mmCIF file of C-alpha atoms in Angstrom:
data_model
loop_
_atom_site.group_PDB
_atom_site.id
_atom_site.type_symbol
_atom_site.label_atom_id
_atom_site.label_comp_id
_atom_site.label_asym_id
_atom_site.label_seq_id
_atom_site.Cartn_x
_atom_site.Cartn_y
_atom_site.Cartn_z
ATOM 1 C CA MET A 1 34.996 45.113 57.045
ATOM 2 C CA GLN A 2 34.512 41.569 57.613
ATOM 3 C CA PRO A 3 36.878 39.169 59.576
ATOM 4 C CA SER A 4 37.291 37.282 55.845
ATOM 5 C CA SER A 5 38.173 40.484 54.385
ATOM 6 C CA LEU A 6 40.899 40.408 57.377
ATOM 7 C CA ILE A 7 42.061 37.335 57.278
ATOM 8 C CA PHE A 8 42.662 36.957 53.304
ATOM 9 C CA VAL A 9 44.275 40.887 53.722
ATOM 10 C CA LEU A 10 46.563 39.397 56.396
ATOM 11 C CA VAL A 11 47.065 36.366 54.252
ATOM 12 C CA VAL A 12 49.237 38.421 51.628
ATOM 13 C CA ALA A 13 50.582 40.211 54.456
ATOM 14 C CA ILE A 14 52.256 37.503 55.538
ATOM 15 C CA TRP A 15 52.907 36.361 52.055
ATOM 16 C CA ALA A 16 54.491 39.481 51.107
ATOM 17 C CA VAL A 17 56.563 40.102 54.167
ATOM 18 C CA TYR A 18 58.387 35.515 53.280
ATOM 19 C CA LEU A 19 58.653 36.837 48.811
ATOM 20 C CA LEU A 20 60.266 39.847 50.299
ATOM 21 C CA GLN A 21 62.458 37.485 52.673
ATOM 22 C CA TYR A 22 63.337 35.178 49.549
ATOM 23 C CA TRP A 23 64.167 37.931 47.168
ATOM 24 C CA ILE A 24 66.362 39.606 49.659
ATOM 25 C CA LYS A 25 68.429 35.602 49.779
ATOM 26 C CA ARG A 26 68.023 35.468 46.106
ATOM 27 C CA ARG A 27 69.986 39.095 45.420
ATOM 28 C CA ASP A 28 72.612 38.602 48.252
ATOM 29 C CA HIS A 29 73.490 34.889 46.816
ATOM 30 C CA LEU A 30 73.967 35.763 43.077
ATOM 31 C CA SER A 31 75.847 39.576 44.313
ATOM 32 C CA THR A 32 78.031 36.505 46.359
ATOM 33 C CA VAL A 33 78.506 34.856 43.554
ATOM 34 C CA ARG A 34 79.286 37.428 41.284
ATOM 35 C CA SER A 35 82.310 37.948 43.116
ATOM 36 C CA VAL A 36 83.125 34.631 42.958
ATOM 37 C CA ASP A 37 82.598 33.974 39.596
ATOM 38 C CA ARG A 38 84.763 38.022 39.349
ATOM 39 C CA PHE A 39 87.442 36.026 41.545
ATOM 40 C CA SER A 40 87.957 33.388 39.468
ATOM 41 C CA ALA A 41 88.379 35.343 36.192
ATOM 42 C CA ALA A 42 91.330 37.316 37.814
ATOM 43 C CA MET A 43 93.491 34.130 38.723
ATOM 44 C CA ARG A 44 92.404 32.924 35.750
ATOM 45 C CA VAL A 45 93.942 35.913 34.290
ATOM 46 C CA LEU A 46 96.936 35.650 36.575
ATOM 47 C CA ASP A 47 97.703 31.965 36.221
ATOM 48 C CA ASP A 48 98.177 33.130 31.845
ATOM 49 C CA HIS A 49 100.009 35.485 32.459
ATOM 50 C CA ARG A 50 102.581 33.248 34.951
ATOM 51 C CA LEU A 51 102.670 31.069 32.203
ATOM 52 C CA ARG A 52 103.351 32.853 29.582
ATOM 53 C CA ARG A 53 105.848 34.499 31.349
ATOM 54 C CA GLU A 54 107.110 30.996 32.033
ATOM 55 C CA THR A 55 107.130 30.119 28.319
ATOM 56 C CA ALA A 56 108.455 33.165 27.301
ATOM 57 C CA GLU A 57 112.273 33.357 25.452
ATOM 58 C CA PRO A 58 113.562 35.286 28.376
ATOM 59 C CA THR A 59 115.253 38.340 27.219
ATOM 60 C CA PRO A 60 119.180 39.159 26.416
ATOM 61 C CA ARG A 61 120.531 40.933 29.245
ATOM 62 C CA SER A 62 122.483 44.467 28.259
ATOM 63 C CA TYR A 63 125.808 44.389 30.842
ATOM 64 C CA SER A 64 126.099 48.569 29.960
ATOM 65 C CA VAL A 65 125.664 50.176 32.883
ATOM 66 C CA ALA A 66 122.829 52.903 32.941
ATOM 67 C CA PRO A 67 122.959 56.399 35.137
ATOM 68 C CA ALA A 68 121.141 56.258 38.110
ATOM 69 C CA ARG A 69 118.078 58.515 38.261
ATOM 70 C CA ALA A 70 117.538 61.358 40.477
ATOM 71 C CA ALA A 71 115.920 60.966 43.806
ATOM 72 C CA ARG A 72 111.988 62.300 43.306
ATOM 73 C CA PRO A 73 112.475 66.007 45.433
ATOM 74 C CA ALA A 74 110.126 65.165 49.177
ATOM 75 C CA VAL A 75 107.586 67.184 48.994
ATOM 76 C CA THR A 76 106.005 68.999 52.415
ATOM 77 C CA VAL A 77 102.742 69.957 52.638
ATOM 78 C CA LYS A 78 101.930 72.842 55.237
ATOM 79 C CA HIS A 79 98.245 72.423 56.308
ATOM 80 C CA ALA A 80 96.533 76.168 56.925
ATOM 81 C CA GLU A 81 94.060 76.113 59.768
ATOM 82 C CA ALA A 82 90.945 77.527 58.701
ATOM 83 C CA PRO A 83 89.834 80.841 60.120
ATOM 84 C CA PRO A 84 86.938 80.543 62.661
ATOM 85 C CA ARG A 85 84.105 80.548 60.926
ATOM 86 C CA ALA A 86 80.860 82.310 62.622
ATOM 87 C CA ARG A 87 78.399 80.291 64.575
ATOM 88 C CA ILE A 88 75.482 79.453 62.509
ATOM 89 C CA VAL A 89 72.234 80.545 63.946
ATOM 90 C CA GLU A 90 69.520 77.546 64.326
ATOM 91 C CA PRO A 91 67.999 76.032 67.413
ATOM 92 C CA VAL A 92 68.391 73.813 69.401
ATOM 93 C CA VAL A 93 65.620 71.649 68.826
ATOM 94 C CA GLY A 94 66.858 71.478 65.307
ATOM 95 C CA ALA A 95 68.190 68.188 64.104
ATOM 96 C CA ASP A 96 67.060 66.788 67.208
ATOM 97 C CA ARG A 97 62.994 67.351 65.448
ATOM 98 C CA ARG A 98 64.137 65.801 62.738
ATOM 99 C CA VAL A 99 65.392 62.681 64.692
ATOM 100 C CA ARG A 100 61.500 63.217 66.599
ATOM 101 C CA GLY A 101 59.870 63.653 63.355
ATOM 102 C CA LEU A 102 61.711 59.836 61.694
ATOM 103 C CA THR A 103 60.383 58.777 65.174
ATOM 104 C CA LEU A 104 57.109 58.532 64.898
ATOM 105 C CA LEU A 105 57.355 58.002 61.393
ATOM 106 C CA THR A 106 58.672 54.813 62.056
ATOM 107 C CA MET A 107 55.482 53.984 64.829
ATOM 108 C CA LEU A 108 53.022 55.351 62.532
ATOM 109 C CA VAL A 109 53.845 53.629 59.266
ATOM 110 C CA PRO A 110 53.748 50.069 60.490
ATOM 111 C CA ALA A 111 50.940 50.591 63.671
ATOM 112 C CA PRO A 112 47.602 49.641 60.624
ATOM 113 C CA VAL A 113 49.716 45.459 60.804
ATOM 114 C CA VAL A 114 50.973 46.015 64.471
ATOM 115 C CA LEU A 115 47.300 46.325 65.770
ATOM 116 C CA LEU A 116 46.217 43.885 62.712
ATOM 117 C CA VAL A 117 47.889 40.721 63.755
ATOM 118 C CA ALA A 118 47.563 41.599 67.227
ATOM 119 C CA ALA A 119 43.969 41.361 66.717
ATOM 120 C CA PHE A 120 43.981 38.751 64.790
ATOM 121 C CA GLY A 121 47.334 36.901 64.909
ATOM 122 C CA PRO A 122 49.895 35.378 66.653
ATOM 123 C CA LEU A 123 50.893 38.611 68.969
ATOM 124 C CA PRO A 124 49.270 39.255 72.500
ATOM 125 C CA TRP A 125 47.088 42.262 73.474
ATOM 126 C CA TRP A 126 49.254 44.170 74.905
ATOM 127 C CA VAL A 127 52.384 43.906 72.139
ATOM 128 C CA ALA A 128 49.663 46.237 70.159
ATOM 129 C CA ALA A 129 48.867 48.212 73.310
ATOM 130 C CA ALA A 130 52.517 49.179 74.097
ATOM 131 C CA TRP A 131 53.077 50.253 70.222
ATOM 132 C CA LEU A 132 50.037 52.400 70.350
ATOM 133 C CA VAL A 133 51.466 53.831 73.910
ATOM 134 C CA GLY A 134 54.981 54.366 72.168
ATOM 135 C CA THR A 135 53.492 55.912 69.150
ATOM 136 C CA VAL A 136 51.722 58.740 71.497
ATOM 137 C CA ALA A 137 54.884 59.327 73.136
ATOM 138 C CA ALA A 138 57.373 59.922 69.703
ATOM 139 C CA PHE A 139 54.088 62.068 69.033
ATOM 140 C CA GLY A 140 54.309 64.341 72.318
ATOM 141 C CA TRP A 141 58.007 64.135 72.129
ATOM 142 C CA LEU A 142 57.708 65.793 68.554
ATOM 143 C CA ARG A 143 55.491 68.282 70.265
ATOM 144 C CA GLN A 144 57.668 69.216 72.749
ATOM 145 C CA ALA A 145 60.141 70.345 69.494
ATOM 146 C CA VAL A 146 57.072 72.531 68.047
ATOM 147 C CA THR A 147 56.655 74.337 71.298
ATOM 148 C CA ALA A 148 60.407 74.358 72.348
ATOM 149 C CA GLN A 149 60.691 76.030 69.019
ATOM 150 C CA ARG A 150 57.937 78.804 68.988
ATOM 151 C CA GLU A 151 58.617 79.162 71.698
ATOM 152 C CA ALA A 152 62.464 80.381 70.861
ATOM 153 C CA ARG A 153 60.912 82.180 68.127
ATOM 154 C CA GLY A 154 58.607 84.315 70.225
ATOM 155 C CA ARG A 155 61.540 85.122 72.855
ATOM 156 C CA GLU A 156 63.230 85.800 69.520
ATOM 157 C CA ARG A 157 59.999 88.805 67.909
ATOM 158 C CA VAL A 158 60.274 90.150 71.580
ATOM 159 C CA ALA A 159 63.647 90.552 71.730
ATOM 160 C CA GLN A 160 63.171 92.048 68.203
ATOM 161 C CA ARG A 161 61.055 94.851 68.889
ATOM 162 C CA ARG A 162 62.606 95.576 72.187
ATOM 163 C CA THR A 163 65.650 97.087 70.982
ATOM 164 C CA ALA A 164 63.348 98.465 68.034
ATOM 165 C CA ARG A 165 61.421 100.708 70.468
ATOM 166 C CA ALA A 166 64.625 101.727 72.629
ATOM 167 C CA ALA A 167 66.444 102.664 69.221
ATOM 168 C CA ALA A 168 63.001 104.884 69.061
ATOM 169 C CA ALA A 169 62.695 106.238 71.737
ATOM 170 C CA ARG A 170 66.241 107.852 72.172
ATOM 171 C CA PRO A 171 65.875 110.979 71.390
ATOM 172 C CA GLU A 172 68.435 112.327 69.228
ATOM 173 C CA ARG A 173 71.163 115.452 70.406
ATOM 174 C CA SER A 174 70.486 117.825 69.281
ATOM 175 C CA GLU A 175 73.343 121.319 69.592
ATOM 176 C CA ARG A 176 71.788 124.073 71.584
ATOM 177 C CA PRO A 177 73.659 127.443 70.949
#
């Protein structure tokens, strides 16, 4: 790849970042304007209702007495406790492994841009070096989780084999006369 094409790619990337920020700001502004318009419309409706009430003729009052309404019965809800559930057998590494994978992915995706900007742009070289070290560290962190999970599965298989052998090795007792 020639340096002029890398510069072109860099210019396109910078414009993409600028236009993305512009688009996000525009969406925020439009959503703010919409919410202000909704609020203004709601206030106009309330104001119209208030004006209609003031101009309407008052309703004639009745002097008859209505019987008191029965109070609503109080309802108490007792919360039942859920029965204890059996623990789901899952390796401890399971949830952590997803986080580690996402960390590696977030380090790998922008790595080419960081390397290009560091090589031909305003970023110093040590930023790209630090990014590469972080990517390698994330890969090692994920690899450690995979290794631990494989070891746990291997230990499970060995335990199952031992119990199967022990069950097969026990002779059945037969009754002797």
